Amino acid sequence: PAATPVFTSHVSKDGAWARVESPSAAGWVDLRDLARVDAAFNKKWTSQPLAAIVSEEVGLTARSGRSGQSGGGSASKRDGSGTAGQESLPPRQESASIGTLLPYKEVISTPGLAGEQTNEQGKKIFKVLFPLRSDDGQAEIGTADIASDNAAAWPLPLTRGRLAELGNHMLAQPYGWGGYGGNRDCSALMRDLFLPFGLWLPRNSGAQAKVGQYTDLSQLTSREKEQRILKDGKPFITMVSMPGHIGLYLGSYHTASGYRAMLFHNVWGIRTKSPVTVLQPAREGRAIIGKAVVTTLSPGEERGDLATPNSLLDRITGMNVIAVE
């Protein structure tokens, strides 16, 4: 997420790339995308309360808090030029989504924001801190205004209603394996969903499945697995896992075939198998979903080519309750 602190362990010999580690990933990045922080920055950044972004793709404009002084002072721009009285760094256009935490200084009221209609009391605004990079690579603290319908004081109360609200914003967001293209995979969906509530989860699905109270389901039949999840699973705080995939149990839904367990997850696709013909043996494939969805534990069961016994429900190995109601 934007404004995430990272640790730099190496710099390439040509000074163009840096090896960084973050809470969710590690790798080489363009050095121009990093900014160094000092003790003064750290003190200010960590002394403020945090605001959690609660919507997707929230646009913000970060502006420097430092201005040039009149009477001979000159504010430095990225190109080295400057005019007295102007901001020292140009505004930075950014976007932030659920899973982003930013320090904030205050919540203020304004009669309007970006031309929006407001009531007589005005609209509450979070004035969040945001890092800006100077020409010498140093980080400076800027500020940006975010409307209170897009941010909330962290941590949010962990309620089913609030979790559902954030989950609805994340529905249909595209799948990105390992975060490819800035999109979420299954474990990133779970991590970002619970972070606003102060619940930290590891990055990958295997580690997330070990959080909290774990129940092994691997020795049960597919029908027994679903019945056990319906019986002992706690909606909105129980994760259902299998090798390479994880999702959030939402509760039961009544269908023509009875009550079914429902899962919120970001999934690439479901396994299929083509029928055997005289000219061609059966071949495995994928029916692509490629986004965050709510399904039963057997998505695609209405298809004639769903691969069994390798369907989602067949592959489930456990569930774990990650919080206390």
Short mmCIF file of C-alpha atoms in Angstrom, two decimals:
data_model
loop_
_atom_site.label_atom_id
_atom_site.label_comp_id
_atom_site.label_asym_id
_atom_site.label_seq_id
_atom_site.Cartn_x
_atom_site.Cartn_y
_atom_site.Cartn_z
CA PRO A 1 0.00 0.00 0.00
CA ALA A 2 0.98 3.61 -0.47
CA ALA A 3 3.28 5.10 2.20
CA THR A 4 4.34 1.71 3.53
CA PRO A 5 7.63 1.86 5.50
CA VAL A 6 10.26 -0.48 4.04
CA PHE A 7 13.71 -1.69 5.09
CA THR A 8 16.51 -1.27 2.52
CA SER A 9 19.20 -3.95 2.78
CA HIS A 10 21.19 -3.50 -0.47
CA VAL A 11 21.76 -0.99 -3.26
CA SER A 12 22.99 -2.03 -6.72
CA LYS A 13 26.48 -0.97 -7.80
CA ASP A 14 25.08 1.52 -10.31
CA GLY A 15 22.89 3.08 -7.61
CA ALA A 16 19.70 2.51 -9.61
CA TRP A 17 18.04 -0.28 -7.62
CA ALA A 18 17.44 -1.11 -3.97
CA ARG A 19 16.56 -4.39 -2.31
CA VAL A 20 13.72 -3.76 0.13
CA GLU A 21 11.65 -5.73 2.61
CA SER A 22 8.11 -4.76 3.56
CA PRO A 23 5.43 -6.35 5.76
CA SER A 24 4.01 -8.17 2.73
CA ALA A 25 6.76 -8.60 0.12
CA ALA A 26 10.46 -8.26 -0.68
CA GLY A 27 12.29 -7.44 -3.89
CA TRP A 28 14.23 -4.94 -5.99
CA VAL A 29 12.67 -1.54 -6.67
CA ASP A 30 13.72 1.61 -8.50
CA LEU A 31 15.68 3.75 -6.04
CA ARG A 32 13.76 6.80 -7.26
CA ASP A 33 10.61 5.30 -5.76
CA LEU A 34 12.13 5.34 -2.26
CA ALA A 35 12.70 8.18 0.18
CA ARG A 36 15.03 8.12 3.18
CA VAL A 37 13.65 8.99 6.60
CA ASP A 38 15.45 10.47 9.58
CA ALA A 39 14.81 10.56 13.31
CA ALA A 40 12.65 13.70 13.09
CA PHE A 41 10.46 12.12 10.39
CA ASN A 42 10.11 8.89 12.39
CA LYS A 43 9.14 10.74 15.54
CA LYS A 44 6.39 12.73 13.84
CA TRP A 45 5.16 9.79 11.76
CA THR A 46 4.86 7.41 14.72
CA SER A 47 3.47 9.89 17.23
CA GLN A 48 0.13 10.31 15.47
CA PRO A 49 -2.95 8.07 15.63
CA LEU A 50 -3.72 6.04 12.53
CA ALA A 51 -6.59 6.24 10.07
CA ALA A 52 -7.68 3.20 8.05
CA ILE A 53 -8.84 3.55 4.45
CA VAL A 54 -12.29 1.92 4.21
CA SER A 55 -13.02 2.27 0.47
CA GLU A 56 -11.27 1.21 -2.72
CA GLU A 57 -9.20 3.51 -4.95
CA VAL A 58 -9.61 6.61 -2.80
CA GLY A 59 -7.95 9.52 -4.59
CA LEU A 60 -5.84 11.92 -2.55
CA THR A 61 -3.56 14.86 -3.25
CA ALA A 62 -0.57 15.10 -0.91
CA ARG A 63 0.85 18.60 -0.48
CA SER A 64 4.00 19.71 1.24
CA GLY A 65 3.69 21.57 4.52
CA ARG A 66 6.90 23.55 3.87
CA SER A 67 6.73 26.81 1.92
CA GLY A 68 9.38 29.19 0.61
CA GLN A 69 9.90 32.38 2.59
CA SER A 70 9.29 35.83 1.19
CA GLY A 71 12.12 38.32 0.95
CA GLY A 72 14.93 36.30 -0.63
CA GLY A 73 13.90 32.72 0.25
CA SER A 74 13.45 30.28 -2.61
CA ALA A 75 11.39 27.10 -2.58
CA SER A 76 13.09 24.24 -4.38
CA LYS A 77 11.10 22.30 -6.96
CA ARG A 78 12.00 18.92 -8.48
CA ASP A 79 13.73 20.66 -11.39
CA GLY A 80 15.80 22.80 -9.03
CA SER A 81 13.92 26.02 -9.77
CA GLY A 82 11.67 27.76 -7.31
CA THR A 83 9.75 30.88 -6.46
CA ALA A 84 9.37 32.42 -3.02
CA GLY A 85 6.09 31.64 -1.36
CA GLN A 86 5.40 28.47 -3.37
CA GLU A 87 5.33 24.98 -1.90
CA SER A 88 8.74 23.32 -1.78
CA LEU A 89 7.52 20.08 -3.36
CA PRO A 90 4.86 19.62 -6.03
CA PRO A 91 1.58 17.95 -5.02
CA ARG A 92 1.56 14.18 -5.43
CA GLN A 93 -1.50 12.43 -6.82
CA GLU A 94 -2.05 9.06 -5.16
CA SER A 95 -4.75 6.50 -4.52
CA ALA A 96 -5.25 4.32 -1.48
CA SER A 97 -7.40 1.26 -0.89
CA ILE A 98 -8.50 -0.96 1.99
CA GLY A 99 -5.40 -2.25 3.75
CA THR A 100 -3.77 1.21 3.90
CA LEU A 101 -3.04 2.88 7.25
CA LEU A 102 -1.96 6.53 7.44
CA PRO A 103 -1.19 8.77 10.42
CA TYR A 104 -3.56 11.71 10.83
CA LYS A 105 -3.32 14.97 12.72
CA GLU A 106 -6.94 15.92 13.18
CA VAL A 107 -10.46 15.52 11.92
CA ILE A 108 -11.84 18.82 10.68
CA SER A 109 -15.15 19.91 9.22
CA THR A 110 -15.53 21.70 5.94
CA PRO A 111 -18.58 23.12 4.14
CA GLY A 112 -17.69 21.05 1.08
CA LEU A 113 -15.06 18.82 -0.50
CA ALA A 114 -14.33 18.67 -4.21
CA GLY A 115 -17.69 20.23 -5.02
CA GLU A 116 -19.71 17.66 -3.05
CA GLN A 117 -23.00 18.72 -1.52
CA THR A 118 -22.90 18.70 2.29
CA ASN A 119 -25.36 19.28 5.08
CA GLU A 120 -25.36 22.26 7.40
CA GLN A 121 -22.82 20.61 9.69
CA GLY A 122 -20.41 20.15 6.81
CA LYS A 123 -18.34 17.06 6.07
CA LYS A 124 -15.76 15.56 8.38
CA ILE A 125 -12.29 15.34 6.89
CA PHE A 126 -9.26 13.34 8.02
CA LYS A 127 -6.05 15.33 7.52
CA VAL A 128 -3.66 12.44 6.96
CA LEU A 129 0.12 12.52 6.74
CA PHE A 130 1.74 11.40 3.49
CA PRO A 131 5.44 11.16 2.54
CA LEU A 132 6.85 13.26 -0.29
CA ARG A 133 10.28 12.75 -1.87
CA SER A 134 12.64 15.68 -2.33
CA ASP A 135 15.27 15.86 -5.08
CA ASP A 136 17.97 14.57 -2.73
CA GLY A 137 15.90 11.47 -1.92
CA GLN A 138 14.87 12.60 1.56
CA ALA A 139 11.30 12.05 2.78
CA GLU A 140 9.26 15.03 3.86
CA ILE A 141 5.85 14.86 5.50
CA GLY A 142 2.99 16.26 3.48
CA THR A 143 -0.72 16.19 4.21
CA ALA A 144 -3.84 15.15 2.32
CA ASP A 145 -7.55 15.45 3.09
CA ILE A 146 -9.75 12.34 3.04
CA ALA A 147 -13.50 12.44 3.64
CA SER A 148 -14.70 10.46 6.65
CA ASP A 149 -16.77 8.13 4.47
CA ASN A 150 -13.47 6.90 2.98
CA ALA A 151 -11.45 6.67 6.22
CA ALA A 152 -12.00 5.84 9.89
CA ALA A 153 -10.00 5.99 13.10
CA TRP A 154 -7.99 2.77 13.49
CA PRO A 155 -8.75 0.19 14.74
CA LEU A 156 -12.38 -0.16 13.68
CA PRO A 157 -14.71 -2.18 15.93
CA LEU A 158 -14.75 -5.79 14.70
CA THR A 159 -18.41 -6.33 13.84
CA ARG A 160 -20.06 -8.40 11.14
CA GLY A 161 -21.74 -5.32 9.72
CA ARG A 162 -18.49 -3.37 9.39
CA LEU A 163 -16.66 -6.39 7.92
CA ALA A 164 -19.46 -6.85 5.39
CA GLU A 165 -19.30 -3.17 4.47
CA LEU A 166 -15.59 -3.35 3.67
CA GLY A 167 -16.00 -6.71 1.94
CA ASN A 168 -18.66 -5.24 -0.34
CA HIS A 169 -16.17 -2.60 -1.49
CA MET A 170 -13.68 -5.37 -2.31
CA LEU A 171 -16.12 -7.58 -4.24
CA ALA A 172 -15.28 -8.06 -7.92
CA GLN A 173 -11.78 -6.59 -7.50
CA PRO A 174 -9.46 -8.44 -9.93
CA TYR A 175 -7.22 -11.30 -8.88
CA GLY A 176 -3.46 -10.71 -8.83
CA TRP A 177 -1.25 -13.70 -8.00
CA GLY A 178 1.35 -12.62 -5.45
CA GLY A 179 0.11 -9.02 -5.79
CA TYR A 180 0.80 -8.92 -9.55
CA GLY A 181 -0.31 -5.63 -11.09
CA GLY A 182 -1.09 -4.21 -7.67
CA ASN A 183 -4.08 -6.56 -7.32
CA ARG A 184 -4.84 -8.98 -4.50
CA ASP A 185 -4.65 -12.74 -4.36
CA CYS A 186 -6.59 -14.84 -1.84
CA SER A 187 -4.35 -14.19 1.18
CA ALA A 188 -3.92 -10.47 0.38
CA LEU A 189 -7.72 -10.15 0.37
CA MET A 190 -7.89 -11.61 3.89
CA ARG A 191 -4.95 -9.52 5.11
CA ASP A 192 -6.34 -6.23 3.79
CA LEU A 193 -9.86 -6.98 5.01
CA PHE A 194 -8.83 -7.50 8.63
CA LEU A 195 -6.04 -4.92 8.92
CA PRO A 196 -8.46 -1.97 9.46
CA PHE A 197 -9.76 -3.82 12.53
CA GLY A 198 -6.32 -4.12 14.10
CA LEU A 199 -6.02 -7.83 13.27
CA TRP A 200 -2.66 -8.56 11.62
CA LEU A 201 -2.43 -11.64 9.39
CA PRO A 202 0.64 -13.19 7.73
CA ARG A 203 1.06 -12.71 3.99
CA ASN A 204 0.50 -16.22 2.61
CA SER A 205 -2.43 -18.61 2.91
CA GLY A 206 -0.48 -21.41 4.60
CA ALA A 207 0.59 -19.14 7.46
CA GLN A 208 -2.87 -17.55 7.75
CA ALA A 209 -4.44 -21.00 8.18
CA LYS A 210 -2.40 -21.44 11.40
CA VAL A 211 -3.73 -18.28 13.07
CA GLY A 212 -6.13 -18.75 15.99
CA GLN A 213 -8.02 -21.96 16.75
CA TYR A 214 -7.47 -24.53 13.99
CA THR A 215 -9.72 -27.49 13.18
CA ASP A 216 -8.40 -30.25 10.93
CA LEU A 217 -10.97 -31.33 8.31
CA SER A 218 -8.67 -33.30 6.04
CA GLN A 219 -9.94 -36.74 7.09
CA LEU A 220 -13.63 -35.95 6.49
CA THR A 221 -15.66 -36.56 3.36
CA SER A 222 -16.69 -33.53 1.32
CA ARG A 223 -20.21 -33.61 2.76
CA GLU A 224 -18.86 -33.98 6.31
CA LYS A 225 -16.54 -31.01 5.80
CA GLU A 226 -19.38 -28.67 4.89
CA GLN A 227 -21.58 -29.91 7.72
CA ARG A 228 -18.75 -29.36 10.21
CA ILE A 229 -18.14 -25.82 8.93
CA LEU A 230 -21.88 -25.05 9.19
CA LYS A 231 -21.97 -26.45 12.72
CA ASP A 232 -18.76 -25.06 14.25
CA GLY A 233 -17.72 -22.21 11.99
CA LYS A 234 -18.27 -18.68 13.29
CA PRO A 235 -19.40 -16.38 10.48
CA PHE A 236 -17.02 -13.55 9.51
CA ILE A 237 -14.19 -14.69 11.81
CA THR A 238 -13.57 -18.23 10.48
CA MET A 239 -11.23 -18.86 7.57
CA VAL A 240 -11.51 -21.98 5.43
CA SER A 241 -8.26 -23.25 3.91
CA MET A 242 -6.76 -25.76 1.50
CA PRO A 243 -3.33 -26.07 -0.10
CA GLY A 244 -2.69 -22.77 -1.88
CA HIS A 245 -6.01 -21.09 -1.12
CA ILE A 246 -7.97 -19.48 1.71
CA GLY A 247 -11.26 -17.63 2.20
CA LEU A 248 -13.64 -16.25 4.82
CA TYR A 249 -16.70 -18.20 5.97
CA LEU A 250 -19.73 -15.87 5.92
CA GLY A 251 -22.44 -18.17 7.23
CA SER A 252 -25.15 -20.29 5.65
CA TYR A 253 -27.46 -19.63 2.72
CA HIS A 254 -30.64 -21.58 2.08
CA THR A 255 -30.83 -23.14 -1.37
CA ALA A 256 -33.11 -25.67 -3.01
CA SER A 257 -30.70 -28.40 -1.90
CA GLY A 258 -30.56 -27.18 1.74
CA TYR A 259 -28.28 -24.89 3.72
CA ARG A 260 -24.92 -24.22 2.13
CA ALA A 261 -21.79 -22.64 3.62
CA MET A 262 -20.81 -19.41 1.87
CA LEU A 263 -17.24 -18.24 1.26
CA PHE A 264 -15.78 -14.80 0.48
CA HIS A 265 -12.55 -15.31 -1.44
CA ASN A 266 -10.44 -14.06 -4.31
CA VAL A 267 -10.03 -16.96 -6.69
CA TRP A 268 -8.34 -17.37 -10.06
CA GLY A 269 -10.49 -20.26 -11.29
CA ILE A 270 -12.00 -23.66 -10.70
CA ARG A 271 -10.59 -26.94 -11.94
CA THR A 272 -12.31 -28.55 -14.91
CA LYS A 273 -11.81 -31.78 -16.85
CA SER A 274 -12.80 -32.35 -20.45
CA PRO A 275 -14.72 -35.55 -21.21
CA VAL A 276 -12.92 -38.57 -22.61
CA THR A 277 -13.46 -39.13 -26.33
CA VAL A 278 -12.25 -41.72 -28.80
CA LEU A 279 -9.69 -39.27 -30.15
CA GLN A 280 -8.68 -37.47 -26.96
CA PRO A 281 -8.15 -38.43 -23.29
CA ALA A 282 -9.53 -36.27 -20.49
CA ARG A 283 -7.63 -33.00 -20.01
CA GLU A 284 -7.54 -30.77 -16.95
CA GLY A 285 -8.24 -27.07 -17.33
CA ARG A 286 -9.51 -23.98 -15.54
CA ALA A 287 -12.75 -22.06 -15.72
CA ILE A 288 -11.53 -18.54 -14.98
CA ILE A 289 -13.21 -16.41 -12.29
CA GLY A 290 -10.33 -14.01 -11.63
CA LYS A 291 -11.85 -11.79 -8.95
CA ALA A 292 -13.16 -11.52 -5.39
CA VAL A 293 -16.48 -13.33 -5.13
CA VAL A 294 -18.97 -14.90 -2.71
CA THR A 295 -19.66 -18.55 -3.57
CA THR A 296 -20.62 -21.82 -2.02
CA LEU A 297 -17.84 -24.25 -1.14
CA SER A 298 -18.55 -25.92 -4.49
CA PRO A 299 -18.39 -23.15 -7.10
CA GLY A 300 -19.07 -24.48 -10.57
CA GLU A 301 -20.93 -27.59 -9.39
CA GLU A 302 -23.65 -26.78 -11.93
CA ARG A 303 -21.09 -27.29 -14.71
CA GLY A 304 -20.78 -30.60 -16.43
CA ASP A 305 -16.99 -30.39 -16.58
CA LEU A 306 -16.14 -29.68 -12.93
CA ALA A 307 -13.15 -31.82 -11.91
CA THR A 308 -13.92 -34.19 -9.05
CA PRO A 309 -12.54 -35.22 -6.61
CA ASN A 310 -10.48 -32.04 -7.04
CA SER A 311 -13.22 -29.44 -6.56
CA LEU A 312 -12.84 -26.69 -3.98
CA LEU A 313 -14.80 -28.61 -1.34
CA ASP A 314 -12.81 -31.79 -1.98
CA ARG A 315 -9.54 -29.92 -1.39
CA ILE A 316 -10.49 -28.19 1.90
CA THR A 317 -8.21 -29.32 4.73
CA GLY A 318 -9.15 -27.11 7.69
CA MET A 319 -10.78 -24.06 9.21
CA ASN A 320 -9.52 -21.64 11.85
CA VAL A 321 -11.30 -19.12 14.05
CA ILE A 322 -9.11 -15.99 14.14
CA ALA A 323 -10.89 -13.79 16.70
CA VAL A 324 -13.21 -13.92 19.70
CA GLU A 325 -16.82 -12.89 19.21
#
